PDB file of C-alpha atoms and ligand atoms in Angstrom:
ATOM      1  CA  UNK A   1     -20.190 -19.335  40.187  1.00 81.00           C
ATOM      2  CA  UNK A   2     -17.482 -19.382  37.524  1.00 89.00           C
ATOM      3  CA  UNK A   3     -17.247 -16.427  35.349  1.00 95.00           C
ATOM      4  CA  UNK A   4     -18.058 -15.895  31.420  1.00 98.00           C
ATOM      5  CA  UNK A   5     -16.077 -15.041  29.583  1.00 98.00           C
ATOM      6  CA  UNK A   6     -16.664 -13.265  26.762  1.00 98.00           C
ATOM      7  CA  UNK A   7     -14.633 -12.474  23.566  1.00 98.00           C
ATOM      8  CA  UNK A   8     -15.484  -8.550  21.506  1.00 98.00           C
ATOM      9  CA  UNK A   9     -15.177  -9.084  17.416  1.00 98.00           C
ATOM     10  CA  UNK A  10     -14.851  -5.902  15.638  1.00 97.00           C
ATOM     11  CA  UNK A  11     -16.469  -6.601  12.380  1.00 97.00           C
ATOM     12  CA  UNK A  12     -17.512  -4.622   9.096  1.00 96.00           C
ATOM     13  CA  UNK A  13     -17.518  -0.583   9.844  1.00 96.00           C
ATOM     14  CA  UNK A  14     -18.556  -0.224  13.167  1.00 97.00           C
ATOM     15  CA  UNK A  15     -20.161  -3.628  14.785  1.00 98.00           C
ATOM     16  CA  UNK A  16     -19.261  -5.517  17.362  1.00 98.00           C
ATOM     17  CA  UNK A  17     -19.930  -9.608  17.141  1.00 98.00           C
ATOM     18  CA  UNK A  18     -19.490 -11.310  20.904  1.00 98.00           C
ATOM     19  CA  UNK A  19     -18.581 -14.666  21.308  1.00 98.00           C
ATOM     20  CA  UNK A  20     -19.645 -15.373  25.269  1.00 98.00           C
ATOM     21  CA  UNK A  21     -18.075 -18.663  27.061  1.00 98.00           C
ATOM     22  CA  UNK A  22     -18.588 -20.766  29.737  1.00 98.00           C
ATOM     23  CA  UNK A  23     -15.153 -22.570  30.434  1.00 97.00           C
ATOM     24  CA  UNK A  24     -16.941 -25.061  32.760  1.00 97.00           C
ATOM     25  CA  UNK A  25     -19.477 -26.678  30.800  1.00 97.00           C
ATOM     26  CA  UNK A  26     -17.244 -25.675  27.861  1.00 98.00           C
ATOM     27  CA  UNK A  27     -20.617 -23.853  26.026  1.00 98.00           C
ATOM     28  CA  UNK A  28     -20.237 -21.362  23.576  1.00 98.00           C
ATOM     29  CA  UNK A  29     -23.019 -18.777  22.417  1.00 98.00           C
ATOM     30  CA  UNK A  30     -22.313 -16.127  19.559  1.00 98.00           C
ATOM     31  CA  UNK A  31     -24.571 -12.957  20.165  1.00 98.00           C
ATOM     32  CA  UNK A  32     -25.355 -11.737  16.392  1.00 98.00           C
ATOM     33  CA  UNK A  33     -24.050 -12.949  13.316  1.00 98.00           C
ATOM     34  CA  UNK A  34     -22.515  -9.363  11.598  1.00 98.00           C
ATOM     35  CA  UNK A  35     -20.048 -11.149  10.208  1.00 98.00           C
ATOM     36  CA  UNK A  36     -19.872 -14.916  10.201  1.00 98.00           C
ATOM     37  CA  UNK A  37     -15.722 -15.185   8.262  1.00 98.00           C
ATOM     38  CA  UNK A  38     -14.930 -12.686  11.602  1.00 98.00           C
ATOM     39  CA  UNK A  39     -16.979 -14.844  14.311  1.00 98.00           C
ATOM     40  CA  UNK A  40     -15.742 -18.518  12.700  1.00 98.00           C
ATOM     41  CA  UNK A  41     -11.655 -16.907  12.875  1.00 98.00           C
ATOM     42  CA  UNK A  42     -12.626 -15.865  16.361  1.00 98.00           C
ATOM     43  CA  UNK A  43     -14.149 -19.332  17.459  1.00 98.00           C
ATOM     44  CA  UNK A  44     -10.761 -20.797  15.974  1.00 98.00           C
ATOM     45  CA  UNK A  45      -8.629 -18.581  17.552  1.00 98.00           C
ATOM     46  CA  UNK A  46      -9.881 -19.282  21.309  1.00 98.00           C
ATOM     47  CA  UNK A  47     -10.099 -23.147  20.269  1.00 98.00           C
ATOM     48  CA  UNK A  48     -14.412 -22.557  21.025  1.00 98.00           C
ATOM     49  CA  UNK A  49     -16.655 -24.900  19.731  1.00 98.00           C
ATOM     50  CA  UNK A  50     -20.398 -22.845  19.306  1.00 98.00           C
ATOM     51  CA  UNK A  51     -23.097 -23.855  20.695  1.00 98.00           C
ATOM     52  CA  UNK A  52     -26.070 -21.554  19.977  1.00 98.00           C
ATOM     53  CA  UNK A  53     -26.156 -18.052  17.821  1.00 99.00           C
ATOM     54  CA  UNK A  54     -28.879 -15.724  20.021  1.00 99.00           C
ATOM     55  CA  UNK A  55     -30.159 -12.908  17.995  1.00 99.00           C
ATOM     56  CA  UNK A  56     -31.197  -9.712  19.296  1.00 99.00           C
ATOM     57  CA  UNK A  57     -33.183  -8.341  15.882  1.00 98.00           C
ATOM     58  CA  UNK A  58     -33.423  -9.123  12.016  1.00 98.00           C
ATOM     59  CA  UNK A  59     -31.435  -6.913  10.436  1.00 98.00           C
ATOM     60  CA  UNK A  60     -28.519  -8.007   8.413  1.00 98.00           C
ATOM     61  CA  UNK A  61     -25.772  -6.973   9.991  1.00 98.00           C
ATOM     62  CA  UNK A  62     -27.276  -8.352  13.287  1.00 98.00           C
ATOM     63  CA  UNK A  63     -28.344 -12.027  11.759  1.00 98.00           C
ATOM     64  CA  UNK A  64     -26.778 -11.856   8.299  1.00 98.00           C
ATOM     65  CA  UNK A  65     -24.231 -14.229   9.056  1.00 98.00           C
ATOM     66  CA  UNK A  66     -26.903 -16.794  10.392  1.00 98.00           C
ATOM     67  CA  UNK A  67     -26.407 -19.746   8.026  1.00 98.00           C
ATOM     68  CA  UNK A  68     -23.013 -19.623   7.009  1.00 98.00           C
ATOM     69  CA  UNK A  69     -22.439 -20.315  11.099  1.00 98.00           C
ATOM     70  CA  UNK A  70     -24.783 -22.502  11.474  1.00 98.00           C
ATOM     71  CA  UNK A  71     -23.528 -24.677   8.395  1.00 98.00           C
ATOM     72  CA  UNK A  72     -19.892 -24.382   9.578  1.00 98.00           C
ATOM     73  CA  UNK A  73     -20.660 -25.202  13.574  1.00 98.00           C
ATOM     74  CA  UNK A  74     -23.815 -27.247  13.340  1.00 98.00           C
ATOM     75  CA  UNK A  75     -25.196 -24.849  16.639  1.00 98.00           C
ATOM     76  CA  UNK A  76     -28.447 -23.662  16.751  1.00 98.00           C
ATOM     77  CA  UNK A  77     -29.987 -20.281  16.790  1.00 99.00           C
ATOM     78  CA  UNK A  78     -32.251 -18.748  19.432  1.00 99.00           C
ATOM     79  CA  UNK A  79     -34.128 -15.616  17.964  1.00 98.00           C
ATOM     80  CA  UNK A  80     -36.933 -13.075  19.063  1.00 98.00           C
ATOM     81  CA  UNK A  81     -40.633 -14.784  18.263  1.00 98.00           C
ATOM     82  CA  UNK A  82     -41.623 -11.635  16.352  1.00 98.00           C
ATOM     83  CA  UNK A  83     -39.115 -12.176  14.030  1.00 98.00           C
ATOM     84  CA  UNK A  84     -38.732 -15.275  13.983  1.00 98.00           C
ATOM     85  CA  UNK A  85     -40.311 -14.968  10.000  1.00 98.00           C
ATOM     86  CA  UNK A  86     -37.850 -12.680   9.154  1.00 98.00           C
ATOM     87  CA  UNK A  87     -34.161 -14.772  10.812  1.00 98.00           C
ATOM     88  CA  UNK A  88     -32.774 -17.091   9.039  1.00 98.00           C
ATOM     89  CA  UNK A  89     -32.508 -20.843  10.337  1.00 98.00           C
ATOM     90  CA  UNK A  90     -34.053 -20.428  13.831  1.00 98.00           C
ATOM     91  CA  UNK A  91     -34.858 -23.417  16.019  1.00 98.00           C
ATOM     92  CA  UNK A  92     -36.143 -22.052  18.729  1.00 98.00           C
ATOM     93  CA  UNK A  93     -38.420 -18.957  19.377  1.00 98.00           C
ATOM     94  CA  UNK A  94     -38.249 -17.010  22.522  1.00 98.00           C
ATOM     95  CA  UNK A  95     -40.048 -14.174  24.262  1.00 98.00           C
ATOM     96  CA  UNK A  96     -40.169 -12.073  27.174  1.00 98.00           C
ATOM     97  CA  UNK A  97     -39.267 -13.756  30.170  1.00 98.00           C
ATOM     98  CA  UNK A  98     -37.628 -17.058  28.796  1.00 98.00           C
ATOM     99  CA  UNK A  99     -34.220 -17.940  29.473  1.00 98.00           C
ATOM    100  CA  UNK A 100     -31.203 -19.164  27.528  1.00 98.00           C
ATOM    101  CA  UNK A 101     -27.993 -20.728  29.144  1.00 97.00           C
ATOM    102  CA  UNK A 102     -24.787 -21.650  28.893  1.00 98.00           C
ATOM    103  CA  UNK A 103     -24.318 -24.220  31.270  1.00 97.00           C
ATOM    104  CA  UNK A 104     -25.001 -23.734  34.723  1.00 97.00           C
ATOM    105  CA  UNK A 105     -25.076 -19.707  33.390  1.00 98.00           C
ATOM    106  CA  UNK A 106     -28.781 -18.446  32.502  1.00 98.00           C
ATOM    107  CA  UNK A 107     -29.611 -15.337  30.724  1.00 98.00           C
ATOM    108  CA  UNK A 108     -32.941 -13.514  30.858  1.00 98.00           C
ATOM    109  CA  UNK A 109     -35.076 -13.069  27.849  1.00 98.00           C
ATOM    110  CA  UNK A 110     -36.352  -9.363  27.689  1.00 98.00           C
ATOM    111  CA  UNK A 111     -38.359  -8.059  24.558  1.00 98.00           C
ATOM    112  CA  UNK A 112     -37.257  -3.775  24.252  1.00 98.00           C
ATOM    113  CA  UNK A 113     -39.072  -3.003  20.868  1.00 98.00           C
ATOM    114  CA  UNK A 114     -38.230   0.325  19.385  1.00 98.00           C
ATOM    115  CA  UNK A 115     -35.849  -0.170  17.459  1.00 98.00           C
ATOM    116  CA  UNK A 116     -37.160  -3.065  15.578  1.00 98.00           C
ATOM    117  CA  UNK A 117     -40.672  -4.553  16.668  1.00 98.00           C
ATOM    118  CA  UNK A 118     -39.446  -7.646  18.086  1.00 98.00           C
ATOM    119  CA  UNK A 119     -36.214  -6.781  18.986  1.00 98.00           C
ATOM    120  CA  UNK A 120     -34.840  -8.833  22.176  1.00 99.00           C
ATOM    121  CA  UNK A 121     -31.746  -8.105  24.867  1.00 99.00           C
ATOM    122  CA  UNK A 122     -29.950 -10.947  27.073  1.00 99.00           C
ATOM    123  CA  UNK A 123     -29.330 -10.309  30.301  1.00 98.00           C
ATOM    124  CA  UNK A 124     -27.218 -12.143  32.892  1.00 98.00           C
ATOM    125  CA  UNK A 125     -28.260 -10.746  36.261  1.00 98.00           C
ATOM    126  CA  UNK A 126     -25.686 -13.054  37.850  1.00 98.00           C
ATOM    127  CA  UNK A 127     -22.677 -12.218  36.392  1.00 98.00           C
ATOM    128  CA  UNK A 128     -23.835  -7.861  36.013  1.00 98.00           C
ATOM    129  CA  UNK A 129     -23.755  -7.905  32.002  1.00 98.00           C
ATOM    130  CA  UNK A 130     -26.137  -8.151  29.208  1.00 98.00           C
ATOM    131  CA  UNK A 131     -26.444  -8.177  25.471  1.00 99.00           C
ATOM    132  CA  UNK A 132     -28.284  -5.040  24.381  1.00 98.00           C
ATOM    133  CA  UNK A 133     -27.897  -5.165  20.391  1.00 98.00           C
ATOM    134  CA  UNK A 134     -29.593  -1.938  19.324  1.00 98.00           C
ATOM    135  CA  UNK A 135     -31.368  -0.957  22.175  1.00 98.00           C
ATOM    136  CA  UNK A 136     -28.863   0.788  23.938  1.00 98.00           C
ATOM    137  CA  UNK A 137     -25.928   2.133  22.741  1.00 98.00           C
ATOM    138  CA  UNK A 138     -23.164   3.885  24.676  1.00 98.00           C
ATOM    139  CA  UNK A 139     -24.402   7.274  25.391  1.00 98.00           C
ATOM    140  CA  UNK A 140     -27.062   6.860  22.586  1.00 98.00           C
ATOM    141  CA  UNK A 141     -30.396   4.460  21.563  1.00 98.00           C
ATOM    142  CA  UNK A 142     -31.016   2.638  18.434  1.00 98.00           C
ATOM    143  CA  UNK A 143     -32.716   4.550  15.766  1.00 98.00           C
ATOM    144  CA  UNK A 144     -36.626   4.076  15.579  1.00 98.00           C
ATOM    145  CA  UNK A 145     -37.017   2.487  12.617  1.00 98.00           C
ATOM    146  CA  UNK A 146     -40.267   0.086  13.566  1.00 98.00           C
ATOM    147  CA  UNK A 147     -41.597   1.823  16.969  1.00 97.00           C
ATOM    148  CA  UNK A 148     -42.231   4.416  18.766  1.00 98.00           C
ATOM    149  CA  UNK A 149     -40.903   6.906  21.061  1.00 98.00           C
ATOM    150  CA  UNK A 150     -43.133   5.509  23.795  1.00 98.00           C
ATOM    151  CA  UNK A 151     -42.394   1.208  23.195  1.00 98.00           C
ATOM    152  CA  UNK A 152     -38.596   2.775  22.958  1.00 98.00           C
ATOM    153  CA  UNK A 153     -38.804   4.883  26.097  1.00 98.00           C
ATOM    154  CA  UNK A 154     -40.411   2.092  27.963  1.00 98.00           C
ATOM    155  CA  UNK A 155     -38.162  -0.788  26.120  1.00 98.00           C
ATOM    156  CA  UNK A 156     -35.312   1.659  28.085  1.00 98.00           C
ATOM    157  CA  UNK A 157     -37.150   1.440  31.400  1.00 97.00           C
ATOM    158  CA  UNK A 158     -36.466  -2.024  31.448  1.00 98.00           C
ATOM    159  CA  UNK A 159     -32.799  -1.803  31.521  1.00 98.00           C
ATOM    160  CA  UNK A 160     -32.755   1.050  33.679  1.00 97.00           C
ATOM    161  CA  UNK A 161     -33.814  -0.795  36.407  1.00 97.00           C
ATOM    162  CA  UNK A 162     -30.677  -3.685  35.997  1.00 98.00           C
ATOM    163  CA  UNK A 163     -27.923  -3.343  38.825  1.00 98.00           C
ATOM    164  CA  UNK A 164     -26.142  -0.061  37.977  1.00 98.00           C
ATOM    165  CA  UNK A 165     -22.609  -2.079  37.753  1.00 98.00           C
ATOM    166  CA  UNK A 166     -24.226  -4.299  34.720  1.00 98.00           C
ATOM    167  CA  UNK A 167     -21.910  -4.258  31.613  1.00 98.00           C
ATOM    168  CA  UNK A 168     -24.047  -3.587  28.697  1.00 98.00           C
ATOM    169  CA  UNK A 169     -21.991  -4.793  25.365  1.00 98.00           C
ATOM    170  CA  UNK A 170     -23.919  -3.134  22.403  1.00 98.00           C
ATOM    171  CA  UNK A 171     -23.869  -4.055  18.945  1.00 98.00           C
ATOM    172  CA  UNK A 172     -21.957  -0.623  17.198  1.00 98.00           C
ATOM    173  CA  UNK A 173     -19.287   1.277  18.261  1.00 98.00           C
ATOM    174  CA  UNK A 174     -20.862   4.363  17.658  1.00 98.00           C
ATOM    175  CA  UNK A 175     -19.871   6.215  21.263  1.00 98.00           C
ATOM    176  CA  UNK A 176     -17.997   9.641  19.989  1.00 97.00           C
ATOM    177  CA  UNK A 177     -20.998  10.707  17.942  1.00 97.00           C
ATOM    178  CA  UNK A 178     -23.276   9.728  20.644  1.00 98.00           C
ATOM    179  CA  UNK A 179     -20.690  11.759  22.811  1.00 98.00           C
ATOM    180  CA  UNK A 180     -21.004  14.775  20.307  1.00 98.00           C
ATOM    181  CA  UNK A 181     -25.147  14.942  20.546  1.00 98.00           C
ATOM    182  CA  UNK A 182     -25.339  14.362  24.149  1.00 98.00           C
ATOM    183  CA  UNK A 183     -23.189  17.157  24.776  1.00 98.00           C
ATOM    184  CA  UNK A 184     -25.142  19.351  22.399  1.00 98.00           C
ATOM    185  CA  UNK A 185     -28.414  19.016  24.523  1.00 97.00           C
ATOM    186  CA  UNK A 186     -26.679  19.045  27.822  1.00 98.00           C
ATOM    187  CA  UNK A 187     -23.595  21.167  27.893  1.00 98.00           C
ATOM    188  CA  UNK A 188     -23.176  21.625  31.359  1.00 97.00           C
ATOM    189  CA  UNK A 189     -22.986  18.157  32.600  1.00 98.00           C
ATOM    190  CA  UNK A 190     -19.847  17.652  34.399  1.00 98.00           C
ATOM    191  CA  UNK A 191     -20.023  13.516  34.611  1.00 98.00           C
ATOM    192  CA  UNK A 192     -20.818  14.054  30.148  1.00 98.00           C
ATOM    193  CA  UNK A 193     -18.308  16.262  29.775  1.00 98.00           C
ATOM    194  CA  UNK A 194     -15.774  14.197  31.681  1.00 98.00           C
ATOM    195  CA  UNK A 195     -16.799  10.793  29.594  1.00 98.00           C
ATOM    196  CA  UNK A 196     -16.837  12.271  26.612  1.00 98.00           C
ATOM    197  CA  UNK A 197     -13.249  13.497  26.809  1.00 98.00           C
ATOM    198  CA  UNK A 198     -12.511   9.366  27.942  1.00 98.00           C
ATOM    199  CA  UNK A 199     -14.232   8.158  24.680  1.00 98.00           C
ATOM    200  CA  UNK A 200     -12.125  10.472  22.457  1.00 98.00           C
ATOM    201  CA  UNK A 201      -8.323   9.655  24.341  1.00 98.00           C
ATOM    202  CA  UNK A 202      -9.636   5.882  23.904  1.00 98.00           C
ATOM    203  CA  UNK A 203     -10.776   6.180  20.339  1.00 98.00           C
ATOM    204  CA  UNK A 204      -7.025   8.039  19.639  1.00 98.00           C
ATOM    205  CA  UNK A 205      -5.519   4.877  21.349  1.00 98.00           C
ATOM    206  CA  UNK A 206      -7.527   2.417  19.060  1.00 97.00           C
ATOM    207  CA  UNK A 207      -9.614   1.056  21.913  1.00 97.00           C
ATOM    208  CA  UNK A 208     -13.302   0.157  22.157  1.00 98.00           C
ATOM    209  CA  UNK A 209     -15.153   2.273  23.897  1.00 98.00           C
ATOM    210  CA  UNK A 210     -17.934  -0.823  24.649  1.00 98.00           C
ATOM    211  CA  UNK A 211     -19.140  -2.782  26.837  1.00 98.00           C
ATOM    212  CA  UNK A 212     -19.843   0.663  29.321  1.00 98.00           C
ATOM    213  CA  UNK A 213     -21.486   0.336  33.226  1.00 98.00           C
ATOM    214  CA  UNK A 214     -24.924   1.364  33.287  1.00 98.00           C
ATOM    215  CA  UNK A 215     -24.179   3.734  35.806  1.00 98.00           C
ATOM    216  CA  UNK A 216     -22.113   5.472  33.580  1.00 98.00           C
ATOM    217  CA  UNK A 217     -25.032   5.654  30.843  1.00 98.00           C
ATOM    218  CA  UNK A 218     -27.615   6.427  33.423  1.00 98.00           C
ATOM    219  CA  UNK A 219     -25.025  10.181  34.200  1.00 98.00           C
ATOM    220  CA  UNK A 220     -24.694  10.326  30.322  1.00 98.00           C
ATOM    221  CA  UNK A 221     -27.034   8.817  28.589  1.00 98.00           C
ATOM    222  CA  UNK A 222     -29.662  11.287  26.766  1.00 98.00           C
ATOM    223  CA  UNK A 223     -31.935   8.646  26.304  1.00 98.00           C
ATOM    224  CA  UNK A 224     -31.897   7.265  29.845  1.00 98.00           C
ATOM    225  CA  UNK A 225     -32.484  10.686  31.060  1.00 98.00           C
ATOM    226  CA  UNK A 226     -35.827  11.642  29.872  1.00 98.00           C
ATOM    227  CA  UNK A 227     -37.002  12.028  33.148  1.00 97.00           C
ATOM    228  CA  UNK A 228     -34.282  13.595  35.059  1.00 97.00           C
ATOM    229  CA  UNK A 229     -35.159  17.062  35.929  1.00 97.00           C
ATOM    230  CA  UNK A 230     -31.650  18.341  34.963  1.00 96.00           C
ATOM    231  CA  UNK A 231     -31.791  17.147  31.622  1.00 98.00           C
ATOM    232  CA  UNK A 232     -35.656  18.203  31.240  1.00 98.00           C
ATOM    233  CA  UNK A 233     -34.438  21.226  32.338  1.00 97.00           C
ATOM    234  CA  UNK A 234     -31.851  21.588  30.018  1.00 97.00           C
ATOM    235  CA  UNK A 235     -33.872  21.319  26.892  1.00 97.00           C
ATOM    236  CA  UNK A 236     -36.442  23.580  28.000  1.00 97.00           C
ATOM    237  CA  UNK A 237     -38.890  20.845  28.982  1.00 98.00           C
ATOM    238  CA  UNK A 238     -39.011  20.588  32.395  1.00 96.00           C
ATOM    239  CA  UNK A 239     -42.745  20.636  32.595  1.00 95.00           C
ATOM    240  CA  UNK A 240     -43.027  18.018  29.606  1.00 97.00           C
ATOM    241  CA  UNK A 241     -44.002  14.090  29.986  1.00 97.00           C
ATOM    242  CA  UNK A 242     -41.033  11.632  29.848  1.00 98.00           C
ATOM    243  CA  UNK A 243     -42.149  10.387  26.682  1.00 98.00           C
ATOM    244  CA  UNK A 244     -42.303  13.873  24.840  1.00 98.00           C
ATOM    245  CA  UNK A 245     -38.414  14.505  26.091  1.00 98.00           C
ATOM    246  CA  UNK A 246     -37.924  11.007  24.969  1.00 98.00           C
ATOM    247  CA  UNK A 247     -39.308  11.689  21.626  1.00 98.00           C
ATOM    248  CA  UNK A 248     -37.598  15.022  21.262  1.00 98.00           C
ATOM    249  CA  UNK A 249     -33.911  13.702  21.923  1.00 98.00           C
ATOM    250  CA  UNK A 250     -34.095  10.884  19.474  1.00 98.00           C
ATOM    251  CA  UNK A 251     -35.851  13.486  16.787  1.00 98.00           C
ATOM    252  CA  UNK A 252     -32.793  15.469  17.673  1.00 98.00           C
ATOM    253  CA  UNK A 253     -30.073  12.785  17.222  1.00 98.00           C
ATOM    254  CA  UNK A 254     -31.462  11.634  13.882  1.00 97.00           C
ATOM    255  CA  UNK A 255     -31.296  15.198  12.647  1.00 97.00           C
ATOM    256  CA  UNK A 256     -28.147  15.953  14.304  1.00 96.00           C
ATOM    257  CA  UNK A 257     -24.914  16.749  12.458  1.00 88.00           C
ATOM    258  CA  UNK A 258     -21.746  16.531  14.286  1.00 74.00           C
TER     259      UNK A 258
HETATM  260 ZN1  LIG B   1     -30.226  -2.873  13.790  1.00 67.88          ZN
HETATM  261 FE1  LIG B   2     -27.069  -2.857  13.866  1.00 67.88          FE
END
């Protein structure tokens, strides 16, 4: 099949808005609405007409934008079911297991609460990438602001098992602190060290350090490796369930400082 293509917004501090593309059917999807004056430029610029916004959670600088799209493009907007209340302008609902397309192009419906309670990721087995939101961020995991270590830990188990040469295109571009904490709980991984030092020469350049592989997040990921003995092992834990290491990394990152 054809590929997607798919076009990275840099919006307000630190999101990313994604316009995705199917030049074959000529379907448009925008994943998020952080900033709708950024995504309705974009759409202009690559001549797209949009089909559908897909949301991946409520929060406002994931579905803020919502209206002022929809008013402007006359799409429609697929969001999570458990949020559904708190979206603005959705027409249809969608959980776990329900796909979305864009054209002959279909994307799998996977609910990964943790982050928020309903929060929902895309994924596109076919063409090895997904939309993640803030699930999963490059060498880091969204803040637990409506769940709990154990819905996040196994929200992550469900990516972890995707192809290992999946792109996953987050919502922030939050890598070099990610970098920073990962490294501060396991110094002495080579792959981490090496990735780290990648993310910081791109950042200098002005580049984006997202979409990443999952491969690369499964070497370096803290929160991917809550069951990997050398990462147990390097926070003193190796004798601890999954879930406790889980829970102790992401108490670690929201205290961390650096
Ligand atoms: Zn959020
Ligand atoms: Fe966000």
């Amino acid at each position: 099949m054809n590929a997607l293509e798919v076009h990275q917004i840099p919006c307000l501090t630190d999101n990313y808005g994604y316009l995705v593309h199917d030049p074959v059917s000529g379907e448009t999807a925008c994943i998020d609405t952080p900033d709708a004056q950024a995504i309705l430029a974009a759409l202009a610029s690559r001549g797209w007409r949009l089909s559908e916004i897909w949301n991946t959670h409520h929060h406002p600088d994931h579905a803020g934008g919502n209206l002022a799209v929809k008013q402007a493009t006359g799409c429609r907007i697929v969001a999570p079911a458990a949020e559904a209340a708190r979206i603005a302008g959705v027409d249809r609902s969608v959980v776990e297991g329900e796909a979305v397309s864009l054209g002959e192009h279909r994307f799998t419906v996977l609910e990964t609460p943790g982050h928020t309670s309903g929060h929902i990721v895309y994924w596109c087995e076919a063409q090895r990438l997904a939309f993640v939101g803030d699930t999963l961020f490059a060498m880091g995991c969204g803040r637990l602001f409506e769940g709990t270590p154990a819905q996040m830990w196994s929200s992550l188990q469900k990516l972890r098992r995707w192809p290992e040469d999946t792109l996953l295109y987050c919502a922030h571009e939050y890598t070099q602190s990610n970098a920073r904490f990962a490294l501060s709980v396991e110094p002495d991984n080579a792959v981490l060290q090496a990735r780290a030092a990648e993310v910081d020469a791109a950042r200098r350049r002005g580049e984006p350090t997202v979409p990443s592989r999952l491969g690369d997040e499964l070497a370096t990921n803290p929160f991917l490796r809550a069951d990997v003995p050398a990462f147990r092992a390097s926070l003193g834990m190796a004798e601890a369930a999954p879930v406790e290491v889980f829970a102790r990394a992401r108490a670690g990152k929201d205290a961390f400082r650096g």
